[in-house]
Amino acid sequence: MTAPTRRERLRTAAVSEIKDGARRLLVSGGPQAISLRAIARDMGMTAPAIYRYFPSLDALIVDLAGDLLDELREHLEAARDAAGAAPVAQLAATARAFRNWSVRHPVEFGLVFGSLLPGVDAFPDNCTNDDDPGARLGAVFVAPLLELWHRSPMPMPPPAQVDHRLAESLGPMRERHRELPVEVARLMLSGWTMLYGLVSMEVYHQLRWAVSDPEALFEAELAAFLRQLPAEPDTGPASATGT
Amino acid sequence: MTAPTRRERLRTAAVSEIKDGARRLLVSGGPQAISLRAIARDMGMTAPAIYRYFPSLDALIVDLAGDLLDELREHLEAARDAAGAAPVAQLAATARAFRNWSVRHPVEFGLVFGSLLPGVDAFPDNCTNDDDPGARLGAVFVAPLLELWHRSPMPMPPPAQVDHRLAESLGPMRERHRELPVEVARLMLSGWTMLYGLVSMEVYHQLRWAVSDPEALFEAELAAFLRQLPAEPDTGPASATGT
DNA sequence: TGTAATAGTAAACGGCGTTCACTCATTTGA
DNA sequence: TCAAATGAGTGAACGCCGTTTACTATTACA
């Protein structure tokens, strides 16, 4: 069970070579440019050979999208872990990392988050599945917010102020993260919406009519969001979110 | 100059028949399903004939996207005009109309706002061109906000609180709408980002992990945004935003 | 009435996803 | 050890696709 057989090694190597080729095509020519024949050509193979590894082109693209999502999540987690123990600093670092990756990988961003994937309804309707792109990324943001809440739950708006209908609607999220207060859930979703919207518009060049420096807008909105959070109690002398 | 010639009538009829076919294919099978051959087949023609009307498939799709954007804008303007004269009610109606159209036309939404269009960098980089999708829609929201400001400019945060770098970055937007105060610009962008992000995620099914009733979240965020605005001074007896 | 522009066709080129029948090397098990 | 089974890869073919080219009617106009 431990050592992969020779066949298995070759197989995984082929799979990743296929995905590498697909990503290269994606980056250079957009999602439309991904073609089995081109991938096979780059590998010195014929197109039907790829069907030994993926049942269809769409399946390959969905698989690639999943990999990209993992890559993004690891990027975020690395930034969070490098930001120290203060939840607010972690949140800021994660948000900045999300923007950085997206701006640097616009086509990949479009594949993961943009429109409904080529194969009609791609990312499945698993309401309660961890494979959801939003869910897996959301979790990275939920953790620091939740810790912040545990440290000083005061300054959040009281539950009564959260609309009853909204509170009921937050069910799926609070099932996933047990003991997540409604106010924290609402705050998290509000911040995530802002982040997602801002980065989407920047990546798709839909902010150029309004703003010449998208990073300035991003930093302003990020600061406005962090201002809603309680100050950290025990971080020590200078809680630099700095620069 | 006034009456279009017979040829012109036939031509515009053919153009709109082509676009109708393209949209039908778009709705039923996504952007990938739009093909010149299928359109021509539906029209009882051959594919090359379409080249008399559009220089390429990509050009046709870009043109269609422009039409969809106009349709959306007219939908918003109709909702705004039906909401009475109160700017806050107009804003609320416009935002709800944006969500309604998008949810009812998810594929069209994806074509207009999603990812970078099929033909690489589709919507051109006209920083100062009115054809920008964000710009044309943004204008619908700017007007009521600006009028609200003129009625009672008090409750906005003072200009000093708006970051200097952000203020400079808002140049393009403020050139387009003359005499638009920085605070109003910032508030408008903040609301538009929220609206765009929320609707995008709902349309692309990226909220299902968190929320069972997206409309509840939408209404909550909309209410939170409107709460930032000053109360209207002179609307009369009951300024019902109601139902 | 004759000429120029216009709308359309048929055929062809190259590219695409996918299927099918086939070969060949590798692994497996008696 | 040797035969059977499995896996990887090929080549040909089918039916799509966008686009170009040469060609034919039809319409508009002077």
Coordinates of C-alpha atoms (C1' of nucleotides) in Angstrom, one line a residue:
Chain A
M1 CA 0.0 0.0 0.0
T2 CA 2.8 2.4 0.8
A3 CA 5.1 2.4 -2.3
P4 CA 3.3 3.3 -5.5
T5 CA 3.9 0.9 -8.3
R6 CA 5.9 1.9 -11.3
R7 CA 2.7 2.1 -13.3
E8 CA 1.2 4.4 -10.8
R9 CA 4.2 6.7 -10.9
L10 CA 4.0 7.0 -14.6
R11 CA 0.3 7.6 -14.4
T12 CA 0.5 10.5 -12.0
A13 CA 3.4 11.9 -13.9
A14 CA 1.3 11.9 -17.1
V15 CA -1.7 13.4 -15.3
S16 CA 0.3 16.3 -14.0
E17 CA 2.0 16.8 -17.4
I18 CA -1.5 17.0 -18.9
K19 CA -2.6 19.5 -16.3
D20 CA 0.5 21.5 -16.8
G21 CA -0.1 21.7 -20.5
A22 CA -3.7 22.7 -19.9
R23 CA -2.7 25.5 -17.6
R24 CA -0.1 26.7 -20.0
L25 CA -2.8 26.9 -22.7
L26 CA -5.2 28.5 -20.2
V27 CA -2.8 31.3 -19.3
S28 CA -1.7 32.0 -22.8
G29 CA -5.0 31.9 -24.5
G30 CA -7.9 31.8 -22.1
P31 CA -10.2 28.9 -21.2
Q32 CA -11.2 28.5 -24.8
A33 CA -7.6 27.7 -25.8
I34 CA -7.5 24.6 -23.8
S35 CA -7.7 21.7 -26.2
L36 CA -6.9 18.1 -25.9
R37 CA -5.2 18.0 -29.2
A38 CA -2.9 20.9 -28.3
I39 CA -2.1 19.3 -25.0
A40 CA -1.3 16.0 -26.6
R41 CA 0.8 17.7 -29.3
D42 CA 2.9 19.4 -26.6
M43 CA 3.4 16.0 -25.0
G44 CA 4.3 14.2 -28.2
M45 CA 1.1 12.2 -28.0
T46 CA -2.1 11.9 -29.8
A47 CA -5.3 13.3 -28.4
P48 CA -7.2 10.1 -27.7
A49 CA -4.5 9.0 -25.3
I50 CA -5.7 11.7 -22.9
Y51 CA -8.9 9.8 -22.5
R52 CA -6.9 7.2 -20.5
Y53 CA -6.6 9.9 -17.8
F54 CA -9.7 12.1 -18.1
P55 CA -13.1 11.2 -19.4
S56 CA -13.6 14.4 -21.3
L57 CA -12.2 17.9 -21.8
D58 CA -14.7 19.4 -19.5
A59 CA -13.7 16.9 -16.7
L60 CA -10.1 18.0 -17.2
I61 CA -11.0 21.6 -16.9
V62 CA -13.0 21.1 -13.8
D63 CA -10.1 19.1 -12.3
L64 CA -7.7 22.0 -13.2
A65 CA -10.1 24.5 -11.6
G66 CA -10.0 22.4 -8.4
D67 CA -6.2 22.5 -8.4
L68 CA -6.2 26.2 -8.9
L69 CA -8.5 26.7 -6.0
D70 CA -6.2 24.6 -3.8
E71 CA -3.2 26.6 -5.0
L72 CA -5.0 29.8 -4.1
R73 CA -6.1 28.5 -0.7
E74 CA -2.5 27.4 0.1
H75 CA -1.4 30.9 -0.9
L76 CA -3.8 32.4 1.5
E77 CA -2.9 30.1 4.3
A78 CA 0.8 30.8 3.9
A79 CA 0.1 34.6 4.1
R80 CA -2.1 34.1 7.2
D81 CA 0.5 32.0 8.9
A82 CA 3.2 34.6 8.1
A83 CA 1.1 37.3 9.7
G84 CA 1.6 36.3 13.3
A85 CA -1.0 35.4 15.8
A86 CA -3.2 38.5 15.9
P87 CA -6.5 37.7 14.2
V88 CA -6.9 41.2 12.7
A89 CA -3.4 41.0 11.1
Q90 CA -4.2 37.6 9.8
L91 CA -7.4 38.8 8.2
A92 CA -5.7 41.7 6.5
A93 CA -2.9 39.5 5.3
T94 CA -5.3 36.9 3.9
A95 CA -7.3 39.5 2.1
R96 CA -4.2 41.1 0.6
A97 CA -3.0 37.6 -0.5
F98 CA -6.3 37.0 -2.2
R99 CA -6.0 40.1 -4.2
N100 CA -2.4 39.5 -5.0
W101 CA -3.0 36.0 -6.4
S102 CA -6.0 37.1 -8.3
V103 CA -4.4 40.1 -9.9
R104 CA -1.3 38.0 -10.8
H105 CA -3.4 35.1 -12.2
P106 CA -6.4 36.8 -13.8
V107 CA -7.3 33.9 -16.2
E108 CA -7.1 31.4 -13.5
F109 CA -9.3 33.6 -11.3
G110 CA -11.8 33.7 -14.1
L111 CA -11.8 30.0 -14.5
V112 CA -12.4 29.4 -10.8
F113 CA -14.8 32.2 -10.0
G114 CA -16.1 33.4 -13.3
S115 CA -19.4 32.6 -14.8
L116 CA -20.8 29.1 -14.9
L117 CA -18.1 26.7 -16.0
P118 CA -18.0 25.5 -19.6
G119 CA -19.7 22.3 -18.9
V120 CA -22.9 24.0 -17.9
D121 CA -23.3 23.7 -14.1
A122 CA -19.8 22.7 -13.3
F123 CA -19.1 23.1 -9.6
P124 CA -21.8 20.8 -8.3
D125 CA -24.8 21.9 -6.2
N126 CA -23.4 20.2 -3.2
C127 CA -25.0 22.6 -0.7
T128 CA -23.2 20.9 2.1
N129 CA -20.1 19.7 0.4
D130 CA -16.6 20.9 1.3
D131 CA -15.6 21.0 -2.3
D132 CA -17.5 24.2 -2.8
P133 CA -15.0 26.9 -3.9
G134 CA -16.6 29.5 -1.7
A135 CA -16.7 27.2 1.3
R136 CA -13.1 26.2 1.2
L137 CA -11.9 29.8 0.9
G138 CA -14.4 31.1 3.3
A139 CA -13.0 28.8 6.0
V140 CA -9.7 30.6 5.8
F141 CA -11.4 33.8 6.7
V142 CA -13.8 32.3 9.3
A143 CA -11.2 31.1 11.6
P144 CA -9.5 34.4 12.5
L145 CA -12.9 36.1 12.8
L146 CA -14.1 33.4 15.1
E147 CA -11.0 33.6 17.3
L148 CA -11.4 37.4 17.5
W149 CA -15.0 36.9 18.6
H150 CA -13.9 34.5 21.3
R151 CA -11.4 37.0 22.6
S152 CA -13.7 40.0 22.8
P153 CA -17.3 39.4 21.7
M154 CA -18.6 42.8 22.8
P155 CA -18.5 45.2 19.9
M156 CA -20.5 43.2 17.4
P157 CA -24.0 44.3 16.8
P158 CA -26.4 42.4 19.1
P159 CA -28.2 39.3 17.6
A160 CA -31.5 41.1 17.8
Q161 CA -30.3 43.6 15.2
V162 CA -29.6 40.8 12.7
D163 CA -32.7 40.3 10.7
H164 CA -34.6 37.2 11.6
R165 CA -35.0 36.0 8.0
L166 CA -31.3 36.5 7.5
A167 CA -30.4 34.6 10.7
E168 CA -32.4 31.6 9.5
S169 CA -30.8 31.8 6.0
L170 CA -27.4 31.5 7.5
G171 CA -28.0 27.9 8.4
P172 CA -25.6 26.2 5.9
M173 CA -22.7 28.3 7.0
R174 CA -23.3 27.8 10.7
E175 CA -23.7 24.1 10.3
R176 CA -20.3 23.9 8.7
H177 CA -18.6 26.0 11.4
R178 CA -20.2 24.9 14.7
E179 CA -20.9 27.6 17.3
L180 CA -20.5 30.4 14.8
P181 CA -22.5 33.3 16.1
V182 CA -25.0 34.9 13.7
E183 CA -23.3 38.3 14.0
V184 CA -19.9 36.9 13.1
A185 CA -21.4 35.0 10.2
R186 CA -23.0 38.1 8.9
L187 CA -19.8 40.1 9.3
M188 CA -17.8 37.5 7.6
L189 CA -20.1 37.3 4.6
S190 CA -20.2 41.1 4.4
G191 CA -16.4 41.2 4.2
W192 CA -16.1 38.3 1.8
T193 CA -18.6 39.9 -0.5
M194 CA -16.7 43.1 -0.5
L195 CA -13.4 41.3 -1.2
Y196 CA -14.9 39.2 -3.9
G197 CA -16.6 42.0 -5.6
L198 CA -13.6 44.4 -5.5
V199 CA -11.2 41.8 -6.8
S200 CA -13.5 40.5 -9.5
M201 CA -14.0 44.0 -10.8
E202 CA -10.3 44.8 -10.7
V203 CA -9.4 41.5 -12.5
Y204 CA -12.1 42.0 -15.2
H205 CA -11.1 45.6 -15.7
Q206 CA -14.5 46.9 -14.6
L207 CA -13.1 49.5 -12.3
R208 CA -11.2 51.5 -14.8
W209 CA -14.1 53.9 -15.4
A210 CA -14.0 54.9 -11.8
V211 CA -10.6 54.4 -10.3
S212 CA -7.1 54.7 -11.5
D213 CA -5.4 52.9 -8.6
P214 CA -7.5 49.9 -7.6
E215 CA -5.1 49.1 -4.8
A216 CA -6.0 52.4 -3.1
L217 CA -9.7 51.5 -3.2
F218 CA -8.9 48.0 -1.9
E219 CA -6.9 49.3 1.0
A220 CA -9.6 51.8 1.9
E221 CA -12.3 49.2 1.9
L222 CA -10.1 46.7 3.8
A223 CA -9.4 49.4 6.4
A224 CA -13.1 50.2 6.7
F225 CA -13.8 46.6 7.3
L226 CA -11.1 46.2 9.9
R227 CA -12.5 49.3 11.6
Q228 CA -15.6 47.4 12.4
L229 CA -13.7 44.8 14.4
P230 CA -12.9 45.1 18.1
A231 CA -9.4 46.2 18.9
E232 CA -7.3 43.3 20.1
P233 CA -6.9 43.1 23.8
D234 CA -3.6 41.2 24.4
T235 CA -1.4 41.6 21.3
G236 CA 1.1 43.6 23.3
P237 CA 2.8 47.0 22.6
A238 CA 2.3 48.1 19.0
S239 CA -0.2 46.1 17.1
A240 CA 1.2 47.2 13.7
T241 CA -1.0 46.4 10.8
G242 CA 1.5 48.8 9.3
T243 CA 2.9 50.1 6.0
Chain B
M1 CA -32.1 60.7 -44.7
T2 CA -35.2 60.1 -42.7
A3 CA -36.9 57.0 -44.2
P4 CA -34.6 53.9 -44.3
T5 CA -34.4 52.3 -47.6
R6 CA -35.8 48.9 -48.3
R7 CA -32.3 47.4 -48.2
E8 CA -31.6 49.0 -44.8
R9 CA -34.8 47.6 -43.4
L10 CA -34.0 44.1 -44.5
R11 CA -30.5 44.5 -43.2
T12 CA -31.4 45.5 -39.7
A13 CA -34.0 42.8 -39.6
A14 CA -31.4 40.2 -40.5
V15 CA -29.0 41.7 -37.9
S16 CA -31.6 41.4 -35.2
E17 CA -32.6 37.9 -36.3
I18 CA -29.0 36.9 -36.0
K19 CA -28.7 38.3 -32.6
D20 CA -31.9 36.7 -31.5
G21 CA -30.6 33.4 -32.6
A22 CA -27.3 34.0 -30.8
R23 CA -29.1 34.9 -27.6
R24 CA -31.3 31.8 -27.9
L25 CA -28.2 29.6 -28.2
L26 CA -26.6 31.5 -25.3
V27 CA -29.5 31.0 -23.0
S28 CA -29.9 27.3 -23.9
G29 CA -26.3 26.2 -23.9
G30 CA -24.0 28.9 -22.5
P31 CA -21.6 31.2 -24.4
Q32 CA -19.8 28.2 -25.9
A33 CA -22.9 27.1 -27.6
I34 CA -23.1 30.2 -29.8
S35 CA -22.0 29.2 -33.3
L36 CA -22.4 30.9 -36.6
R37 CA -23.4 27.6 -38.2
A38 CA -26.2 27.0 -35.7
I39 CA -27.5 30.5 -36.1
A40 CA -27.5 30.3 -39.8
R41 CA -29.1 26.9 -39.7
D42 CA -32.0 28.3 -37.6
M43 CA -32.4 31.1 -40.1
G44 CA -32.4 28.8 -43.1
M45 CA -29.1 30.2 -44.3
T46 CA -25.5 29.2 -44.6
A47 CA -22.8 30.2 -42.1
P48 CA -20.7 32.5 -44.4
A49 CA -23.7 34.7 -45.0
I50 CA -23.4 36.0 -41.5
Y51 CA -20.1 37.5 -42.4
R52 CA -22.1 40.1 -44.4
Y53 CA -23.3 41.4 -41.0
F54 CA -20.6 40.7 -38.5
P55 CA -16.8 40.4 -39.2
S56 CA -16.4 37.4 -36.9
L57 CA -18.1 35.3 -34.2
D58 CA -16.3 37.2 -31.5
A59 CA -17.6 40.5 -32.8
L60 CA -21.1 39.2 -32.8
I61 CA -20.7 38.1 -29.2
V62 CA -19.3 41.4 -28.1
D63 CA -22.2 43.2 -29.9
L64 CA -24.7 40.9 -28.2
A65 CA -23.1 41.6 -24.8
G66 CA -23.5 45.3 -25.5
D67 CA -27.2 44.8 -26.2
L68 CA -27.6 42.8 -23.0
L69 CA -26.0 45.6 -21.1
D70 CA -28.4 48.1 -22.6
E71 CA -31.3 45.9 -21.8
L72 CA -30.2 45.7 -18.2
R73 CA -29.7 49.4 -17.9
E74 CA -33.2 50.1 -19.3
H75 CA -34.6 47.6 -16.8
L76 CA -32.8 49.5 -14.0
E77 CA -34.0 52.9 -15.3
A78 CA -37.6 51.7 -15.5
A79 CA -37.4 50.4 -11.9
R80 CA -35.9 53.7 -10.8
D81 CA -38.5 55.8 -12.5
A82 CA -41.3 53.7 -11.0
A83 CA -40.0 54.3 -7.5
G84 CA -41.0 57.9 -7.2
A85 CA -38.9 60.9 -6.6
A86 CA -37.2 60.0 -3.3
P87 CA -33.5 59.2 -4.0
V88 CA -33.3 56.5 -1.3
A89 CA -36.3 54.7 -2.7
Q90 CA -34.8 55.0 -6.2
L91 CA -31.6 53.5 -5.0
A92 CA -33.3 50.6 -3.4
A93 CA -35.5 49.9 -6.4
T94 CA -32.5 50.1 -8.8
A95 CA -30.5 47.7 -6.7
R96 CA -33.4 45.2 -6.4
A97 CA -33.9 45.5 -10.2
F98 CA -30.3 44.7 -10.8
R99 CA -30.5 41.5 -8.7
N100 CA -33.8 40.5 -10.3
W101 CA -32.5 40.8 -13.8
S102 CA -29.3 39.0 -13.0
V103 CA -31.0 36.1 -11.2
R104 CA -33.5 35.7 -14.0
H105 CA -30.8 35.9 -16.7
P106 CA -27.8 34.2 -15.2
V107 CA -26.1 33.3 -18.5
E108 CA -26.5 36.8 -19.9
F109 CA -25.1 38.1 -16.6
G110 CA -22.1 35.8 -17.0
L111 CA -21.5 37.1 -20.6
V112 CA -21.7 40.7 -19.6
F113 CA -19.8 40.7 -16.3
G114 CA -18.1 37.3 -16.1
S115 CA -14.4 36.7 -16.8
L116 CA -12.6 38.3 -19.7
L117 CA -14.7 37.8 -22.8
P118 CA -14.0 34.9 -25.2
G119 CA -12.0 37.2 -27.6
V120 CA -9.3 37.8 -25.0
D121 CA -9.6 41.4 -23.8
A122 CA -13.0 42.1 -25.0
F123 CA -14.5 45.2 -23.5
P124 CA -11.8 47.6 -24.6
D125 CA -9.5 49.5 -22.2
N126 CA -11.2 52.8 -22.9
C127 CA -10.6 54.2 -19.5
T128 CA -12.6 57.3 -20.4
N129 CA -15.2 55.8 -22.7
D130 CA -18.9 55.6 -21.9
D131 CA -19.1 52.1 -23.4
D132 CA -17.6 50.6 -20.3
P133 CA -20.2 48.3 -18.7
G134 CA -19.4 49.5 -15.3
A135 CA -19.6 53.1 -16.3
R136 CA -23.0 52.9 -17.9
L137 CA -24.5 51.1 -15.0
G138 CA -22.7 53.1 -12.5
A139 CA -24.3 56.2 -13.8
V140 CA -27.7 54.9 -12.9
F141 CA -26.7 54.7 -9.3
V142 CA -24.7 57.9 -9.2
A143 CA -27.6 60.2 -10.0
P144 CA -29.8 59.5 -7.0
L145 CA -26.8 59.4 -4.7
L146 CA -25.7 62.8 -6.0
E147 CA -29.2 64.3 -5.6
L148 CA -29.3 63.0 -2.1
W149 CA -26.0 64.7 -1.4
H150 CA -27.3 67.9 -2.8
R151 CA -30.4 67.7 -0.5
S152 CA -28.5 67.1 2.7
P153 CA -24.7 66.8 2.4
M154 CA -24.2 66.6 6.2
P155 CA -24.1 63.0 7.4
M156 CA -21.3 61.8 5.0
P157 CA -17.9 61.4 6.5
P158 CA -15.8 64.5 6.0
P159 CA -13.4 64.5 3.1
A160 CA -10.4 64.4 5.4
Q161 CA -11.4 60.9 6.5
V162 CA -11.1 59.7 2.9
D163 CA -7.7 58.5 2.3
H164 CA -5.6 60.9 0.2
R165 CA -4.4 58.1 -2.1
L166 CA -8.0 56.9 -2.6
A167 CA -9.1 60.5 -3.3
E168 CA -6.6 60.8 -6.1
S169 CA -7.5 57.4 -7.4
L170 CA -11.1 58.4 -7.9
G171 CA -10.1 60.7 -10.7
P172 CA -11.7 58.9 -13.6
M173 CA -15.1 58.7 -11.9
R174 CA -15.1 62.3 -10.9
E175 CA -14.2 63.5 -14.4
R176 CA -17.2 61.6 -15.8
H177 CA -19.6 63.0 -13.2
R178 CA -18.6 66.6 -12.6
E179 CA -18.8 68.0 -9.1
L180 CA -19.1 64.6 -7.6
P181 CA -17.8 64.9 -4.0
V182 CA -15.1 62.4 -3.0
E183 CA -17.2 61.0 -0.2
V184 CA -20.1 60.4 -2.5
A185 CA -17.9 58.7 -5.0
R186 CA -16.5 56.5 -2.3
L187 CA -19.9 55.6 -0.9
M188 CA -21.2 54.8 -4.4
L189 CA -18.3 52.5 -5.1
S190 CA -18.7 50.8 -1.8
G191 CA -22.3 50.1 -2.5
W192 CA -21.8 49.0 -6.1
T193 CA -19.0 46.6 -5.0
M194 CA -21.3 45.1 -2.5
L195 CA -24.2 44.8 -5.0
Y196 CA -21.9 43.4 -7.7
G197 CA -20.2 40.9 -5.4
L198 CA -23.4 39.7 -3.8
V199 CA -25.3 39.2 -7.1
S200 CA -22.3 37.6 -8.8
M201 CA -22.0 35.0 -6.0
E202 CA -25.7 34.3 -6.0
V203 CA -25.8 33.9 -9.8
Y204 CA -22.7 31.6 -9.9
H205 CA -24.1 29.5 -7.0
Q206 CA -21.2 30.5 -4.8
L207 CA -23.3 31.4 -1.8
R208 CA -24.9 28.0 -1.3
W209 CA -22.3 26.9 1.2
A210 CA -23.2 29.8 3.4
V211 CA -26.8 30.9 2.9
S212 CA -30.0 29.2 2.0
D213 CA -31.9 32.3 1.1
P214 CA -29.8 34.7 -0.9
E215 CA -32.5 37.3 -1.0
A216 CA -32.4 37.6 2.8
L217 CA -28.7 38.4 2.7
F218 CA -29.3 40.8 -0.2
E219 CA -32.0 42.7 1.7
A220 CA -29.9 42.8 4.8
E221 CA -26.9 44.3 3.0
L222 CA -29.1 46.7 1.1
A223 CA -30.7 47.9 4.3
A224 CA -27.2 48.3 5.9
F225 CA -26.2 50.4 2.9
L226 CA -29.2 52.6 3.0
R227 CA -28.7 53.1 6.7
Q228 CA -25.6 55.0 5.9
L229 CA -27.5 57.5 4.0
P230 CA -29.1 60.6 5.5
A231 CA -32.8 60.6 6.0
E232 CA -34.7 62.5 3.4
P233 CA -35.8 65.9 4.5
D234 CA -38.7 67.0 2.3
T235 CA -40.3 63.8 0.9
G236 CA -43.5 64.6 2.8
P237 CA -45.6 62.5 5.2
A238 CA -44.6 58.8 5.1
S239 CA -41.5 58.1 3.1
A240 CA -42.4 54.5 2.5
T241 CA -39.5 52.4 1.2
G242 CA -41.9 49.6 2.2
T243 CA -42.8 46.1 1.1
Chain C
dT1 C1' -30.8 50.2 -69.6
dG2 C1' -26.5 49.1 -67.9
dT3 C1' -23.4 49.1 -63.9
dA4 C1' -22.1 48.7 -59.3
dA5 C1' -23.1 47.2 -54.8
dT6 C1' -25.2 43.7 -51.9
dA7 C1' -26.8 39.2 -50.1
dG8 C1' -26.3 34.8 -50.6
dT9 C1' -24.3 30.0 -51.9
dA10 C1' -21.0 25.9 -52.4
dA11 C1' -16.7 24.1 -51.6
dA12 C1' -12.7 23.8 -49.2
dC13 C1' -9.0 24.3 -45.2
dG14 C1' -7.6 23.3 -40.8
dG15 C1' -8.9 22.6 -36.1
dC16 C1' -11.7 20.6 -32.6
dG17 C1' -13.9 16.6 -29.2
dT18 C1' -14.9 12.0 -29.3
dT19 C1' -15.3 7.0 -30.6
dC20 C1' -13.7 2.7 -32.3
dA21 C1' -10.8 -0.9 -33.5
dC22 C1' -6.3 -2.1 -33.0
dT23 C1' -1.3 -2.9 -31.3
dC24 C1' 2.2 -3.3 -28.0
dA25 C1' 4.3 -3.4 -23.4
dT26 C1' 3.7 -4.4 -18.8
dT27 C1' 1.9 -6.7 -15.0
dT28 C1' -0.3 -10.6 -12.8
dG29 C1' -1.2 -15.1 -11.3
dA30 C1' -1.3 -20.2 -11.7
Chain D
dT1 C1' 7.8 -19.7 -16.7
dC2 C1' 4.3 -18.8 -19.6
dA3 C1' -0.3 -17.4 -20.7
dA4 C1' -3.9 -14.2 -19.7
dA5 C1' -5.3 -9.7 -18.5
dT6 C1' -4.6 -5.0 -18.0
dG7 C1' -3.0 -0.5 -19.4
dA8 C1' -1.2 3.0 -22.6
dG9 C1' -1.0 4.6 -27.0
dT10 C1' -2.1 4.9 -32.2
dG11 C1' -4.6 5.9 -36.6
dA12 C1' -8.7 6.5 -38.9
dA13 C1' -13.0 8.3 -38.9
dC14 C1' -17.4 11.2 -37.8
dG15 C1' -19.5 15.4 -37.2
dC16 C1' -19.0 19.7 -35.4
dC17 C1' -16.8 24.4 -35.8
dG18 C1' -14.8 29.5 -37.8
dT19 C1' -13.2 31.3 -41.8
dT20 C1' -11.8 32.2 -46.7
dT21 C1' -12.4 32.1 -51.5
dA22 C1' -14.7 32.1 -55.9
dC23 C1' -18.9 32.5 -57.7
dT24 C1' -24.1 33.7 -58.6
dA25 C1' -28.2 36.0 -58.3
dT26 C1' -30.7 40.1 -56.9
dT27 C1' -31.3 44.9 -55.9
dA28 C1' -30.3 49.9 -56.3
dC29 C1' -29.0 53.6 -58.8
dA30 C1' -27.3 56.9 -62.7

